Short mmCIF file of C-alpha atoms in Angstrom, two decimals:
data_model
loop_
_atom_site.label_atom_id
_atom_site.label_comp_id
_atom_site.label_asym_id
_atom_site.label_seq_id
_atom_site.Cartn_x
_atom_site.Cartn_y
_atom_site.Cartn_z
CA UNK E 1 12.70 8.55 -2.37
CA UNK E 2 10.21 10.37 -0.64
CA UNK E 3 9.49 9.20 3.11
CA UNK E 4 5.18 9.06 2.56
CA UNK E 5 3.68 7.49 -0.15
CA UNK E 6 1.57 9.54 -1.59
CA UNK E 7 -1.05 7.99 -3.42
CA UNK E 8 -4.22 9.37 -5.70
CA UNK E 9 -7.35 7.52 -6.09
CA UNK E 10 -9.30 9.54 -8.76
CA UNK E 11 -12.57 7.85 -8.94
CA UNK E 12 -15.42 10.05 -11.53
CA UNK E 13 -18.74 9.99 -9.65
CA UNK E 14 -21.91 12.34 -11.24
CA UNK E 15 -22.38 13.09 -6.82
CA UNK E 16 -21.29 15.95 -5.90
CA UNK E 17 -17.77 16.73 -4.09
CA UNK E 18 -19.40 17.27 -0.87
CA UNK E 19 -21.00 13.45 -1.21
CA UNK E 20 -19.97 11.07 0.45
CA UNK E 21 -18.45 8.03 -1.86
CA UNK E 22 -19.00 4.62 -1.16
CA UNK E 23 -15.81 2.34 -1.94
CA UNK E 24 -17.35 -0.68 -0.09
CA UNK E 25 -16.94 -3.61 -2.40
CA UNK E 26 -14.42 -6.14 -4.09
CA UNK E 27 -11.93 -4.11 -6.71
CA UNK E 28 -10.25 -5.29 -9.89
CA UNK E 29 -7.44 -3.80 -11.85
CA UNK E 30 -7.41 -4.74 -15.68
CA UNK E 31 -3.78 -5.63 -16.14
CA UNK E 32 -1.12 -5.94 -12.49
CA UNK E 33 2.71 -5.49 -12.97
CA UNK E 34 3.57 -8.18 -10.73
CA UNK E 35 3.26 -10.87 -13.08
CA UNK E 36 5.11 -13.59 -10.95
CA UNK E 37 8.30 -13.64 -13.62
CA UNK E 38 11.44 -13.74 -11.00
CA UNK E 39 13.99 -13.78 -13.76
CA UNK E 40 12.75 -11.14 -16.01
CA UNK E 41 15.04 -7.70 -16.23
CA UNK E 42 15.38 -5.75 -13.44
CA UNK E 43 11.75 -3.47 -13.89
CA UNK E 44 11.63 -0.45 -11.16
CA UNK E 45 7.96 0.83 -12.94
CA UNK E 46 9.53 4.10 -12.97
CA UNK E 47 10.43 4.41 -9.39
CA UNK E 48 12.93 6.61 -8.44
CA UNK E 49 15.66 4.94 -6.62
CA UNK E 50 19.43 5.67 -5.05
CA UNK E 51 22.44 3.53 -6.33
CA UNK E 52 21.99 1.85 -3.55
CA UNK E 53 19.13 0.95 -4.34
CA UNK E 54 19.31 -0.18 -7.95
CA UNK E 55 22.15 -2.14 -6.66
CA UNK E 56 20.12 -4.11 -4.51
CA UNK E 57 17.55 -4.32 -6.76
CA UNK E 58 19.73 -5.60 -9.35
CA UNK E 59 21.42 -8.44 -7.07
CA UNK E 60 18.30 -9.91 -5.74
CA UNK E 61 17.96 -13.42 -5.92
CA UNK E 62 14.82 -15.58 -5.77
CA UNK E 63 16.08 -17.91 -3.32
CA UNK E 64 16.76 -15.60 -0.61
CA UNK E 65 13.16 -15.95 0.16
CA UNK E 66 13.73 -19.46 1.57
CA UNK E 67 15.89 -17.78 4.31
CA UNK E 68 14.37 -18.78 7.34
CA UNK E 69 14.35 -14.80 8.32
CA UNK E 70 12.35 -14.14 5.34
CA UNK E 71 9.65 -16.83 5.87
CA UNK E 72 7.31 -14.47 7.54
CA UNK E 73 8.34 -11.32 5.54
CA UNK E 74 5.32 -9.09 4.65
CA UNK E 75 4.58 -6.86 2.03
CA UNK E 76 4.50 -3.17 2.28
CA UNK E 77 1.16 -1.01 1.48
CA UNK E 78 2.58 0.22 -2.08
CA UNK E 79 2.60 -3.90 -3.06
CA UNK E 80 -1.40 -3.57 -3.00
CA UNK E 81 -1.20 -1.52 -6.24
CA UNK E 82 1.40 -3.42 -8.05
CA UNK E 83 0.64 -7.16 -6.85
CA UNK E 84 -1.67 -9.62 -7.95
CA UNK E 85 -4.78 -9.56 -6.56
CA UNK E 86 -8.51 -7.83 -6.29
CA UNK E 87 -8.95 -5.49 -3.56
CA UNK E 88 -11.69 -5.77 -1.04
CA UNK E 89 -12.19 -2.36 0.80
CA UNK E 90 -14.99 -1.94 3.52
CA UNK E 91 -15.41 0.92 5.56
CA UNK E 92 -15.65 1.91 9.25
CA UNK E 93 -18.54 3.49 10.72
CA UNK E 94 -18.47 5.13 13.97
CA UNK E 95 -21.19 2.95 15.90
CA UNK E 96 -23.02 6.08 17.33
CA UNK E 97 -23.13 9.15 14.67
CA UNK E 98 -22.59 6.36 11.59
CA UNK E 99 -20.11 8.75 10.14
CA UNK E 100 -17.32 6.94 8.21
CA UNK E 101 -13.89 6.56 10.27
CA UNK E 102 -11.99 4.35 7.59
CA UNK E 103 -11.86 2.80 5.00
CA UNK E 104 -9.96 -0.65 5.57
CA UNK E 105 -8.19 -2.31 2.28
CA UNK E 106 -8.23 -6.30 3.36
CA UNK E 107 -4.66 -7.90 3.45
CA UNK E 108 -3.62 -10.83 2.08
CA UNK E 109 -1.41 -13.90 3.52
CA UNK E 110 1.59 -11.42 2.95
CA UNK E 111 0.23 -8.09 3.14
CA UNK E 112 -1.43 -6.25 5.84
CA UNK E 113 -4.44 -4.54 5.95
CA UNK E 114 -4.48 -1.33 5.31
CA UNK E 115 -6.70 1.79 6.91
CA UNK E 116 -7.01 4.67 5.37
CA UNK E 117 -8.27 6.45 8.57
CA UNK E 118 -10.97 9.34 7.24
CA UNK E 119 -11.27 10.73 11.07
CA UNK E 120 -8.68 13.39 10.71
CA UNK E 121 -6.90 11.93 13.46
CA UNK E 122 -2.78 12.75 14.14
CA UNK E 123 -0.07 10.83 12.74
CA UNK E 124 1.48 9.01 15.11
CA UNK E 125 5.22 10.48 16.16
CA UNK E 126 8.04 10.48 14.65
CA UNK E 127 9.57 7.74 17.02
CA UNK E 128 6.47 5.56 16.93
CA UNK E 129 6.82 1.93 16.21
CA UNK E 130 6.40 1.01 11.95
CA UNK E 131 3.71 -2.13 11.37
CA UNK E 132 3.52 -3.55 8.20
CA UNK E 133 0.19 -1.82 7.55
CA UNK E 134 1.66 1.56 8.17
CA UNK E 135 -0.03 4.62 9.12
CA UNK E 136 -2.43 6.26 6.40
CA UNK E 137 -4.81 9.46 6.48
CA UNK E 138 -6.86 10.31 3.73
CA UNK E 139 -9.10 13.27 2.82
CA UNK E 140 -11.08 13.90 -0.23
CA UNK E 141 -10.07 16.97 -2.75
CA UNK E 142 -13.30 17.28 -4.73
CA UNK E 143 -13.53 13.49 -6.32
CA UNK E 144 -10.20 12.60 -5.66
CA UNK E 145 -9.16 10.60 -2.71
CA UNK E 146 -5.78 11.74 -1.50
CA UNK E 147 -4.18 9.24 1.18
CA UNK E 148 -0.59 9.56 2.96
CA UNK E 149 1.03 6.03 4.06
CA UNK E 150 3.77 6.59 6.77
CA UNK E 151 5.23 4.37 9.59
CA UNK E 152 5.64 0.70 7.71
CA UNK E 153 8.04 -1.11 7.34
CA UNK E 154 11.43 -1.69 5.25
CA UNK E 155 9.55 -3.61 2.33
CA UNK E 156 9.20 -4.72 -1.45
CA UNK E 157 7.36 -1.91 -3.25
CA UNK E 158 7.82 -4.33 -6.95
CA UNK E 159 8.16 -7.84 -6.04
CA UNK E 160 11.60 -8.91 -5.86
CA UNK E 161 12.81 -5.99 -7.38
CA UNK E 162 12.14 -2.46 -5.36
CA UNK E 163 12.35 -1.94 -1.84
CA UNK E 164 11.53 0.99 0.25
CA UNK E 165 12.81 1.99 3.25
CA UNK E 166 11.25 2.62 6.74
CA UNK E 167 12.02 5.72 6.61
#
């Protein structure tokens, strides 16, 4: 498994490349692969995973959740594309030149926000503490919106079924 999550947002605008695009607004997917259904097959979406990994995917168990460690247990950034819900994405503006500085992907109870920071700004270190949220930069290549997640968390990518690591 890679260590970023790379992630493609093609959106087909008649603007230009140069323009900037507005995402501000409340997102829906037509279909979601999370569909809530703990005891169905063991479905990785086509995720590449270790042994390891398969092996822990394939001995999960739906009650672990009740573990009191895993009461508070967040999801990682790669949930928001699988799990069940609308996104609501707003951007950042810098108060003084109004030029965007993020985009910000609302969480949920059990998922973080996330920012796609625009700004060009460095990723953080190596070393640097992981948040649930994670670290993301994006940049646009002609109408595409390429973003980089780093720097989250050891979470579910495919509820109760694929897990990524932290690193």
């Amino acid at each position: 498994f890679r260590p970023a999550l790379c992630v493609l947002l093609t959106l087909a605008s008649p603007a230009p490349a140069m323009a900037q695009t507005d995402l501000s607004g409340w997102w829906a997917r037509q279909s979601q692969n999370d569909n809530g259904y703990a005891n169905e097959p063991v479905d990785l979406i086509g995720i590449p995973v270790s042994a390891d990994g398969r092996a822990k995917a394939l001995s999960y168990n739906i009650a672990s959740l009740s573990a009191t460690e895993r009461q508070c247990q967040m999801y990682t950034p790669f949930y928001l594309f699988v799990g069940p819900f609308s996104l609501q994405i707003t951007s950042e503006l810098d108060p003084i030149t109004q030029k965007l500085v993020a985009w910000k992907i609302a969480g949920w109870i059990d998922r973080d926000v996330t920012t796609i920071w625009m700004d060009g700004r460095p990723r953080p270190s190596e070393v640097a503490p992981h948040t649930h949220g994670g670290f993301t930069s994006g940049q646009w290549e002609g109408d595409t919106l390429t973003a980089v997640a780093t720097h989250f968390k050891l979470g579910d990518m495919k509820r109760h079924r694929a897990f990524s690591s932290d690193r």
